[in-house]
């Protein structure tokens, strides 16, 4: 292809920014026929590779003024990413056609095709040192490939959903991956194992990038933030849209982040201040990229809806010395949790620690979150740092233990409290809480280490009996459990309260905690929300909160044109911290989210007491509040309580604590952890098919979510639930029994028994599904899977003790004690061919997808209940009554996707005026679906269309499955794009949802 003329054009409107004086645009590159995705510089030449929805990879030589462009390769589907070989000769390109193509860039010849993934490959990266290609796929796996032999070396499993990005560390030994499951994994590539799991994002991770020295990792997320992992961990706020890509400058001094908000932010890596903002109009696709040159001060970006590329040169010195473009507030939050069994005096202590007067309190339910300490340090005119300690007072009742594990993450300091005059062993609760904190903390990793945790042992109510135990015993507990300090206290007498308060402030290592780099406006919004919380405000709409914020801050807000967008972005960030809760319906914000814990615990406890120990209750009873709960803990406003209960049930389902079971029109919430029935039979005799897992972690949560997900697959039918046991069957009627045996605290053994005849693939798939679930949730390196050694002749299981002793003596066999047959002691069940492994992994992915789909439907049902309760309809259905059966079917599909349609036959009440109801609804429901089928438009339907136009509603024209090949379109809708149910692709339901949501970001599912 001849060279393209890429001389500078006039400055495009979307790239103009008076602030980016440190950047000078060199040229604009055009030539793709579709939106551009990831881009990558050659490591040895001034060549840039670009990928696009036009299915091509193109190479651009930017070493001369006349940029040469050549089309390198065409895939069968959109091209997502590209990576160069270390010598710059070969590129690897990934695609929606599920392949990676290797192409020689010198002679433009194909080298090979890598196949093995079963879904879209979203990203590829080529290791500089180990010459291995890594790929990220929608099938939830990461492939490691040899470019020389073009073989799949290893398939890394661990993420529970699509993997969107991979990046090799400069040393070639560590690999980072980001996923739809909101986590980042750091892999030991040689061992094929997870080294770290990084949690903190509240959305899918779309890009990861290592700093040039390999000490820092940056991640870009759907939650509008960039996170920094490493020695100086941070969260970077300021974008108001999905962040699609990040890239470090070659000297490691700057980080560029691209967002669908139409901006590229340039961050200084020493202060995390924004020193430049480039405005580049963005598309809606999160695959859009950017890239710093690996050696030169040059940045490549996308612009004009990501249909072209711009090459910028910058002056590193000038950029480093540039004044930040906005005031930066660095915010560090230290989470201090006050835990202990019920009735030890936590709430009274929390009050006096916050300088409140002492007052006796009843046993407090749920959790309370207080601002314990706030301090702002002014570093310069454009920079300040806020230190804030939040005190979380956690409920101690046993019914909260499932809920607690959701809130014990990222703790800087744990205060474990006990009652010195307890009639029982006062340290039983101390041991439980210490284990719970340390288990949660062991899952809280930074890039190279587990985040440290400090703990204080606190004795309460010493005014009643002093220390009614020897100091030697306490000292031994402090020493054995490695507490950092011990404080005997009395809230009534204020004994040691000042000392404890001072010790809390001094215990926080602010330098070790992640910094949030935010704007002054974001900080003001956060303070406002905290103030509203502390004023006791409960449930508000976003509109109400926004109006109140503007009213309270009207003098300081004149310069913020995009204030509403920034307010909602910040609201989402505070929601992700657990300090407020956004409902999935009604645009409602709960400012006291801890109230959900109280209701959730009461429902869980009620389920344990009801239905003869089955651990279930009718969903109708849960939503109506028909369970035992103290009146002073309930919300007095019944209308608000109704909405809160809908959100609580949705939370219980979403966290996979409960499952929604529909049977003969009756809907029950089943809590697998709450069954109190004993298994009525002797456990089956173990045989060679018996698999056993030993693991450590929050056992109850791990076990509960596993049973819920297994139920939700639909492939294994729940038959009966017992305390620590669950009975399932498959489609062929074969039986499987899962039995949980608690060992020491935080340790357990899970055994899978199966029918003797269930030796087929179904049992193997179940086993792999369980193993994958445990791998994702147990403490790192604590999972051990083993198989029972049994005699092949008579089926007798060998004693574990005898097997281990024989192995210690280097024997690889033993004689059966029954029939004296020689029994091999080789590990069984674990070896399989590469093809077998791939088939099992694909089946696990399918089972996971079935579980996710079932969970999504259950969540949608709760969301629909909430929307109906507040009358928040998403779509008005305008149809000919002759087409009603087809329209009702589509309405059901919409509800399964959490979209609530207004359909006259369902919503009109007796005696209500049709005209009044339609007009009233169209004033609030601004999206109208106009259906056209074989019967053509009806008279009433055309009248509704006229009303919709009068009220300026958005019309979504839809062709029904029986619409004629050449429909007669209404004059008012001529020339519009029609969603067509006569075709399977694109999915018409997805098209309607996107139209309802407006110009929303493209979701990952849309690209698979």
GROMACS .gro file of C-alpha atoms in nm, residues 475-854:
model
  380
  475UNK     CA    1   0.064  -1.170   7.892
  476UNK     CA    2   0.071  -1.525   7.758
  477UNK     CA    3  -0.233  -1.458   7.536
  478UNK     CA    4  -0.074  -1.135   7.410
  479UNK     CA    5   0.251  -1.316   7.338
  480UNK     CA    6   0.104  -1.631   7.183
  481UNK     CA    7  -0.142  -1.443   6.961
  482UNK     CA    8   0.112  -1.171   6.878
  483UNK     CA    9  -0.095  -0.873   6.989
  484UNK     CA   10   0.085  -0.542   6.955
  485UNK     CA   11  -0.049  -0.405   7.287
  486UNK     CA   12  -0.293  -0.471   7.571
  487UNK     CA   13  -0.529  -0.212   7.721
  488UNK     CA   14  -0.754  -0.272   8.025
  489UNK     CA   15  -1.035  -0.016   7.993
  490UNK     CA   16  -1.352   0.111   8.154
  491UNK     CA   17  -1.588   0.320   7.948
  492UNK     CA   18  -1.779   0.422   8.262
  493UNK     CA   19  -1.470   0.552   8.444
  494UNK     CA   20  -1.285   0.661   8.128
  495UNK     CA   21  -1.000   0.437   8.242
  496UNK     CA   22  -0.724   0.409   7.979
  497UNK     CA   23  -0.954   0.556   7.714
  498UNK     CA   24  -0.725   0.852   7.642
  499UNK     CA   25  -0.425   0.620   7.630
  500UNK     CA   26  -0.601   0.381   7.393
  501UNK     CA   27  -0.713   0.669   7.172
  502UNK     CA   28  -0.357   0.799   7.148
  503UNK     CA   29  -0.224   0.450   7.078
  504UNK     CA   30  -0.472   0.406   6.791
  505UNK     CA   31  -0.350   0.727   6.626
  506UNK     CA   32   0.017   0.633   6.677
  507UNK     CA   33  -0.031   0.277   6.548
  508UNK     CA   34  -0.128   0.385   6.198
  509UNK     CA   35   0.162   0.363   5.955
  510UNK     CA   36   0.037   0.622   5.707
  511UNK     CA   37   0.323   0.562   5.465
  512UNK     CA   38   0.230   0.193   5.435
  513UNK     CA   39  -0.133   0.263   5.347
  514UNK     CA   40  -0.250   0.330   4.991
  515UNK     CA   41  -0.300   0.696   4.901
  516UNK     CA   42  -0.601   0.822   4.715
  517UNK     CA   43  -0.501   1.102   4.481
  518UNK     CA   44  -0.815   1.303   4.425
  519UNK     CA   45  -0.943   1.644   4.327
  520UNK     CA   46  -1.048   1.913   4.574
  521UNK     CA   47  -1.404   1.882   4.442
  522UNK     CA   48  -1.412   1.507   4.502
  523UNK     CA   49  -1.289   1.564   4.856
  524UNK     CA   50  -1.563   1.821   4.917
  525UNK     CA   51  -1.827   1.575   4.793
  526UNK     CA   52  -1.690   1.301   5.020
  527UNK     CA   53  -1.699   1.532   5.320
  528UNK     CA   54  -2.058   1.626   5.238
  529UNK     CA   55  -2.163   1.260   5.225
  530UNK     CA   56  -1.985   1.192   5.555
  531UNK     CA   57  -2.165   1.488   5.711
  532UNK     CA   58  -2.500   1.359   5.587
  533UNK     CA   59  -2.420   1.018   5.736
  534UNK     CA   60  -2.330   1.163   6.073
  535UNK     CA   61  -2.646   1.372   6.072
  536UNK     CA   62  -2.835   1.043   6.068
  537UNK     CA   63  -2.982   1.085   5.718
  538UNK     CA   64  -3.106   0.756   5.580
  539UNK     CA   65  -3.250   0.710   5.231
  540UNK     CA   66  -3.238   0.973   4.955
  541UNK     CA   67  -3.246   0.986   4.578
  542UNK     CA   68  -2.934   1.098   4.394
  543UNK     CA   69  -3.125   1.408   4.284
  544UNK     CA   70  -3.204   1.499   4.645
  545UNK     CA   71  -2.844   1.452   4.753
  546UNK     CA   72  -2.712   1.653   4.459
  547UNK     CA   73  -2.952   1.941   4.523
  548UNK     CA   74  -2.859   1.946   4.892
  549UNK     CA   75  -2.488   1.944   4.807
  550UNK     CA   76  -2.528   2.235   4.565
  551UNK     CA   77  -2.729   2.429   4.820
  552UNK     CA   78  -2.467   2.385   5.091
  553UNK     CA   79  -2.173   2.461   4.860
  554UNK     CA   80  -2.322   2.711   4.613
  555UNK     CA   81  -2.051   2.974   4.671
  556UNK     CA   82  -1.766   2.735   4.581
  557UNK     CA   83  -1.920   2.562   4.278
  558UNK     CA   84  -1.936   2.831   4.010
  559UNK     CA   85  -1.642   2.694   3.805
  560UNK     CA   86  -1.762   2.335   3.771
  561UNK     CA   87  -1.958   2.292   3.449
  562UNK     CA   88  -1.967   1.909   3.472
  563UNK     CA   89  -2.060   1.909   3.838
  564UNK     CA   90  -2.337   1.647   3.815
  565UNK     CA   91  -2.108   1.397   3.640
  566UNK     CA   92  -1.835   1.451   3.900
  567UNK     CA   93  -2.086   1.420   4.184
  568UNK     CA   94  -2.215   1.085   4.057
  569UNK     CA   95  -1.860   0.958   3.996
  570UNK     CA   96  -1.758   1.045   4.350
  571UNK     CA   97  -2.077   0.889   4.483
  572UNK     CA   98  -1.976   0.564   4.315
  573UNK     CA   99  -1.631   0.578   4.474
  574UNK     CA  100  -1.776   0.627   4.823
  575UNK     CA  101  -2.018   0.341   4.752
  576UNK     CA  102  -1.722   0.115   4.669
  577UNK     CA  103  -1.575   0.190   5.014
  578UNK     CA  104  -1.890   0.062   5.182
  579UNK     CA  105  -1.973   0.399   5.337
  580UNK     CA  106  -2.295   0.442   5.136
  581UNK     CA  107  -2.498   0.195   4.933
  582UNK     CA  108  -2.654   0.261   4.595
  583UNK     CA  109  -2.966   0.056   4.532
  584UNK     CA  110  -3.012  -0.110   4.195
  585UNK     CA  111  -3.351   0.060   4.165
  586UNK     CA  112  -3.509   0.400   4.212
  587UNK     CA  113  -3.178   0.591   4.193
  588UNK     CA  114  -3.171   0.558   4.573
  589UNK     CA  115  -2.874   0.601   4.807
  590UNK     CA  116  -2.870   0.450   5.156
  591UNK     CA  117  -2.647   0.668   5.372
  592UNK     CA  118  -2.641   0.414   5.656
  593UNK     CA  119  -2.555   0.088   5.474
  594UNK     CA  120  -2.484  -0.086   5.805
  595UNK     CA  121  -2.862  -0.114   5.852
  596UNK     CA  122  -2.863  -0.373   5.574
  597UNK     CA  123  -2.637  -0.590   5.794
  598UNK     CA  124  -2.892  -0.583   6.076
  599UNK     CA  125  -3.176  -0.692   5.851
  600UNK     CA  126  -2.959  -0.952   5.673
  601UNK     CA  127  -2.853  -1.106   6.004
  602UNK     CA  128  -3.211  -1.117   6.128
  603UNK     CA  129  -3.322  -1.294   5.808
  604UNK     CA  130  -3.034  -1.545   5.830
  605UNK     CA  131  -3.117  -1.618   6.194
  606UNK     CA  132  -3.487  -1.658   6.112
  607UNK     CA  133  -3.405  -1.902   5.831
  608UNK     CA  134  -3.211  -2.115   6.078
  609UNK     CA  135  -3.512  -2.130   6.311
  610UNK     CA  136  -3.779  -2.197   6.046
  611UNK     CA  137  -3.884  -2.488   5.822
  612UNK     CA  138  -3.768  -2.768   6.048
  613UNK     CA  139  -3.400  -2.690   6.028
  614UNK     CA  140  -3.390  -2.664   5.648
  615UNK     CA  141  -3.232  -2.317   5.660
  616UNK     CA  142  -3.495  -2.150   5.442
  617UNK     CA  143  -3.774  -1.896   5.459
  618UNK     CA  144  -4.035  -1.766   5.218
  619UNK     CA  145  -3.907  -1.467   5.020
  620UNK     CA  146  -4.244  -1.302   5.076
  621UNK     CA  147  -4.188  -1.322   5.454
  622UNK     CA  148  -3.839  -1.172   5.418
  623UNK     CA  149  -3.961  -0.884   5.202
  624UNK     CA  150  -4.256  -0.817   5.435
  625UNK     CA  151  -4.034  -0.814   5.744
  626UNK     CA  152  -4.213  -1.112   5.899
  627UNK     CA  153  -3.925  -1.226   6.117
  628UNK     CA  154  -3.810  -1.157   6.470
  629UNK     CA  155  -3.616  -0.833   6.507
  630UNK     CA  156  -3.605  -0.577   6.784
  631UNK     CA  157  -3.836  -0.283   6.714
  632UNK     CA  158  -3.568  -0.030   6.805
  633UNK     CA  159  -3.350  -0.177   6.529
  634UNK     CA  160  -3.618  -0.155   6.264
  635UNK     CA  161  -3.675   0.148   6.047
  636UNK     CA  162  -3.989   0.322   6.166
  637UNK     CA  163  -4.090   0.432   5.815
  638UNK     CA  164  -4.261   0.123   5.669
  639UNK     CA  165  -4.229   0.245   5.310
  640UNK     CA  166  -3.853   0.286   5.351
  641UNK     CA  167  -3.830  -0.050   5.529
  642UNK     CA  168  -3.999  -0.217   5.232
  643UNK     CA  169  -3.733  -0.079   4.996
  644UNK     CA  170  -3.453  -0.168   5.235
  645UNK     CA  171  -3.573  -0.528   5.262
  646UNK     CA  172  -3.578  -0.564   4.883
  647UNK     CA  173  -3.217  -0.440   4.875
  648UNK     CA  174  -3.122  -0.672   5.162
  649UNK     CA  175  -3.259  -0.981   4.986
  650UNK     CA  176  -3.073  -0.872   4.672
  651UNK     CA  177  -2.751  -0.845   4.875
  652UNK     CA  178  -2.794  -1.190   5.027
  653UNK     CA  179  -2.841  -1.337   4.678
  654UNK     CA  180  -2.563  -1.128   4.523
  655UNK     CA  181  -2.306  -1.232   4.784
  656UNK     CA  182  -2.411  -1.594   4.722
  657UNK     CA  183  -2.520  -1.643   5.083
  658UNK     CA  184  -2.873  -1.739   4.976
  659UNK     CA  185  -3.030  -1.888   4.666
  660UNK     CA  186  -3.376  -1.819   4.529
  661UNK     CA  187  -3.569  -2.146   4.493
  662UNK     CA  188  -3.898  -2.143   4.298
  663UNK     CA  189  -4.125  -2.442   4.339
  664UNK     CA  190  -4.494  -2.454   4.237
  665UNK     CA  191  -4.523  -2.075   4.250
  666UNK     CA  192  -4.369  -2.056   4.598
  667UNK     CA  193  -4.038  -1.869   4.621
  668UNK     CA  194  -3.808  -1.954   4.912
  669UNK     CA  195  -3.473  -1.812   5.013
  670UNK     CA  196  -3.248  -2.106   5.097
  671UNK     CA  197  -2.940  -2.053   5.315
  672UNK     CA  198  -2.715  -2.362   5.286
  673UNK     CA  199  -2.510  -2.257   5.589
  674UNK     CA  200  -2.816  -2.241   5.815
  675UNK     CA  201  -2.942  -2.598   5.796
  676UNK     CA  202  -2.941  -2.757   6.143
  677UNK     CA  203  -3.042  -3.110   6.039
  678UNK     CA  204  -2.793  -3.386   6.108
  679UNK     CA  205  -2.701  -3.620   5.825
  680UNK     CA  206  -2.929  -3.918   5.898
  681UNK     CA  207  -2.707  -4.196   5.762
  682UNK     CA  208  -2.359  -4.327   5.804
  683UNK     CA  209  -2.116  -4.160   5.570
  684UNK     CA  210  -2.042  -4.368   5.259
  685UNK     CA  211  -1.731  -4.581   5.255
  686UNK     CA  212  -1.456  -4.391   5.072
  687UNK     CA  213  -1.329  -4.546   4.751
  688UNK     CA  214  -1.096  -4.454   4.466
  689UNK     CA  215  -1.348  -4.199   4.340
  690UNK     CA  216  -1.348  -4.009   4.670
  691UNK     CA  217  -1.174  -3.671   4.648
  692UNK     CA  218  -1.067  -3.480   4.960
  693UNK     CA  219  -0.962  -3.117   4.986
  694UNK     CA  220  -0.781  -2.965   5.282
  695UNK     CA  221  -0.781  -2.585   5.298
  696UNK     CA  222  -0.763  -2.277   5.519
  697UNK     CA  223  -0.965  -1.957   5.511
  698UNK     CA  224  -1.309  -1.825   5.607
  699UNK     CA  225  -1.454  -2.176   5.597
  700UNK     CA  226  -1.822  -2.091   5.635
  701UNK     CA  227  -1.818  -1.833   5.355
  702UNK     CA  228  -1.620  -2.058   5.122
  703UNK     CA  229  -1.850  -2.356   5.182
  704UNK     CA  230  -2.171  -2.151   5.156
  705UNK     CA  231  -2.083  -1.983   4.827
  706UNK     CA  232  -1.974  -2.318   4.681
  707UNK     CA  233  -2.310  -2.479   4.759
  708UNK     CA  234  -2.499  -2.179   4.622
  709UNK     CA  235  -2.299  -2.175   4.298
  710UNK     CA  236  -2.335  -2.551   4.258
  711UNK     CA  237  -2.711  -2.512   4.301
  712UNK     CA  238  -2.715  -2.230   4.046
  713UNK     CA  239  -2.541  -2.435   3.777
  714UNK     CA  240  -2.862  -2.632   3.726
  715UNK     CA  241  -2.652  -2.932   3.617
  716UNK     CA  242  -2.647  -3.072   3.971
  717UNK     CA  243  -2.982  -3.076   4.142
  718UNK     CA  244  -3.012  -3.005   4.512
  719UNK     CA  245  -3.176  -3.300   4.686
  720UNK     CA  246  -3.122  -3.235   5.055
  721UNK     CA  247  -2.924  -3.004   5.282
  722UNK     CA  248  -2.782  -3.087   5.624
  723UNK     CA  249  -2.551  -2.929   5.874
  724UNK     CA  250  -2.208  -2.957   5.708
  725UNK     CA  251  -2.338  -3.188   5.434
  726UNK     CA  252  -2.520  -3.149   5.103
  727UNK     CA  253  -2.676  -3.411   4.875
  728UNK     CA  254  -2.697  -3.350   4.499
  729UNK     CA  255  -2.799  -3.558   4.199
  730UNK     CA  256  -2.732  -3.519   3.828
  731UNK     CA  257  -2.960  -3.567   3.527
  732UNK     CA  258  -2.897  -3.943   3.534
  733UNK     CA  259  -3.003  -3.973   3.897
  734UNK     CA  260  -2.651  -4.040   4.026
  735UNK     CA  261  -2.582  -3.920   4.381
  736UNK     CA  262  -2.308  -3.696   4.514
  737UNK     CA  263  -2.250  -3.607   4.878
  738UNK     CA  264  -2.036  -3.317   4.997
  739UNK     CA  265  -1.925  -3.342   5.358
  740UNK     CA  266  -1.747  -3.061   5.546
  741UNK     CA  267  -1.539  -3.139   5.851
  742UNK     CA  268  -1.408  -2.847   6.058
  743UNK     CA  269  -1.062  -2.897   6.197
  744UNK     CA  270  -0.879  -2.626   6.385
  745UNK     CA  271  -1.024  -2.279   6.353
  746UNK     CA  272  -1.005  -2.162   5.995
  747UNK     CA  273  -0.907  -2.508   5.866
  748UNK     CA  274  -1.137  -2.763   5.710
  749UNK     CA  275  -1.156  -3.081   5.507
  750UNK     CA  276  -1.412  -3.124   5.230
  751UNK     CA  277  -1.492  -3.471   5.098
  752UNK     CA  278  -1.676  -3.555   4.778
  753UNK     CA  279  -1.846  -3.897   4.784
  754UNK     CA  280  -2.019  -4.035   4.477
  755UNK     CA  281  -2.208  -4.343   4.366
  756UNK     CA  282  -1.987  -4.634   4.270
  757UNK     CA  283  -2.120  -4.619   3.914
  758UNK     CA  284  -2.061  -4.242   3.876
  759UNK     CA  285  -1.718  -4.275   3.724
  760UNK     CA  286  -1.798  -4.075   3.413
  761UNK     CA  287  -1.731  -3.721   3.309
  762UNK     CA  288  -2.006  -3.570   3.525
  763UNK     CA  289  -1.822  -3.659   3.846
  764UNK     CA  290  -1.494  -3.535   3.704
  765UNK     CA  291  -1.654  -3.206   3.605
  766UNK     CA  292  -1.808  -3.168   3.950
  767UNK     CA  293  -1.470  -3.233   4.107
  768UNK     CA  294  -1.299  -2.975   3.886
  769UNK     CA  295  -1.573  -2.721   3.956
  770UNK     CA  296  -1.522  -2.762   4.331
  771UNK     CA  297  -1.145  -2.741   4.293
  772UNK     CA  298  -1.167  -2.420   4.086
  773UNK     CA  299  -1.402  -2.263   4.343
  774UNK     CA  300  -1.164  -2.343   4.629
  775UNK     CA  301  -0.861  -2.218   4.437
  776UNK     CA  302  -1.024  -1.875   4.403
  777UNK     CA  303  -1.127  -1.835   4.767
  778UNK     CA  304  -0.898  -2.018   5.009
  779UNK     CA  305  -0.579  -1.877   5.159
  780UNK     CA  306  -0.296  -1.886   4.904
  781UNK     CA  307  -0.095  -2.210   4.908
  782UNK     CA  308  -0.329  -2.375   5.162
  783UNK     CA  309  -0.525  -2.597   4.921
  784UNK     CA  310  -0.435  -2.963   4.901
  785UNK     CA  311  -0.638  -3.211   4.696
  786UNK     CA  312  -0.587  -3.581   4.753
  787UNK     CA  313  -0.760  -3.906   4.663
  788UNK     CA  314  -0.841  -4.211   4.866
  789UNK     CA  315  -0.613  -4.509   4.799
  790UNK     CA  316  -0.837  -4.815   4.755
  791UNK     CA  317  -0.788  -5.176   4.660
  792UNK     CA  318  -0.885  -5.241   4.301
  793UNK     CA  319  -0.996  -5.595   4.382
  794UNK     CA  320  -1.220  -5.557   4.689
  795UNK     CA  321  -1.262  -5.178   4.708
  796UNK     CA  322  -1.126  -5.144   5.063
  797UNK     CA  323  -0.987  -4.797   5.140
  798UNK     CA  324  -0.636  -4.790   5.281
  799UNK     CA  325  -0.573  -4.609   5.608
  800UNK     CA  326  -0.433  -4.257   5.556
  801UNK     CA  327  -0.189  -4.312   5.844
  802UNK     CA  328  -0.060  -4.636   5.698
  803UNK     CA  329  -0.029  -4.488   5.349
  804UNK     CA  330   0.178  -4.195   5.473
  805UNK     CA  331   0.406  -4.416   5.683
  806UNK     CA  332   0.467  -4.644   5.386
  807UNK     CA  333   0.548  -4.346   5.167
  808UNK     CA  334   0.787  -4.209   5.433
  809UNK     CA  335   0.972  -4.540   5.408
  810UNK     CA  336   0.989  -4.494   5.028
  811UNK     CA  337   0.747  -4.776   4.950
  812UNK     CA  338   0.524  -4.722   4.648
  813UNK     CA  339   0.279  -5.002   4.735
  814UNK     CA  340   0.111  -5.179   5.024
  815UNK     CA  341  -0.089  -5.498   5.058
  816UNK     CA  342  -0.464  -5.480   5.109
  817UNK     CA  343  -0.540  -5.593   5.469
  818UNK     CA  344  -0.855  -5.774   5.346
  819UNK     CA  345  -0.763  -5.958   5.029
  820UNK     CA  346  -0.384  -5.905   5.031
  821UNK     CA  347  -0.394  -5.760   4.681
  822UNK     CA  348  -0.099  -5.530   4.601
  823UNK     CA  349  -0.219  -5.166   4.605
  824UNK     CA  350  -0.022  -4.890   4.434
  825UNK     CA  351   0.042  -4.580   4.645
  826UNK     CA  352   0.090  -4.356   4.342
  827UNK     CA  353  -0.118  -4.039   4.354
  828UNK     CA  354  -0.437  -4.104   4.157
  829UNK     CA  355  -0.688  -3.883   3.985
  830UNK     CA  356  -0.455  -3.594   3.918
  831UNK     CA  357  -0.284  -3.690   3.594
  832UNK     CA  358  -0.453  -3.624   3.263
  833UNK     CA  359  -0.360  -3.539   2.909
  834UNK     CA  360  -0.352  -3.183   2.783
  835UNK     CA  361  -0.672  -3.246   2.587
  836UNK     CA  362  -0.845  -3.389   2.895
  837UNK     CA  363  -0.734  -3.091   3.099
  838UNK     CA  364  -0.865  -2.851   2.837
  839UNK     CA  365  -1.201  -3.030   2.819
  840UNK     CA  366  -1.240  -3.018   3.196
  841UNK     CA  367  -1.150  -2.652   3.207
  842UNK     CA  368  -1.403  -2.575   2.935
  843UNK     CA  369  -1.672  -2.760   3.129
  844UNK     CA  370  -1.583  -2.573   3.449
  845UNK     CA  371  -1.615  -2.250   3.253
  846UNK     CA  372  -1.956  -2.364   3.126
  847UNK     CA  373  -2.073  -2.451   3.477
  848UNK     CA  374  -1.944  -2.117   3.604
  849UNK     CA  375  -2.132  -1.940   3.326
  850UNK     CA  376  -2.452  -2.128   3.415
  851UNK     CA  377  -2.409  -2.026   3.780
  852UNK     CA  378  -2.344  -1.664   3.681
  853UNK     CA  379  -2.649  -1.659   3.451
  854UNK     CA  380  -2.871  -1.797   3.727
   0.00000   0.00000   0.00000
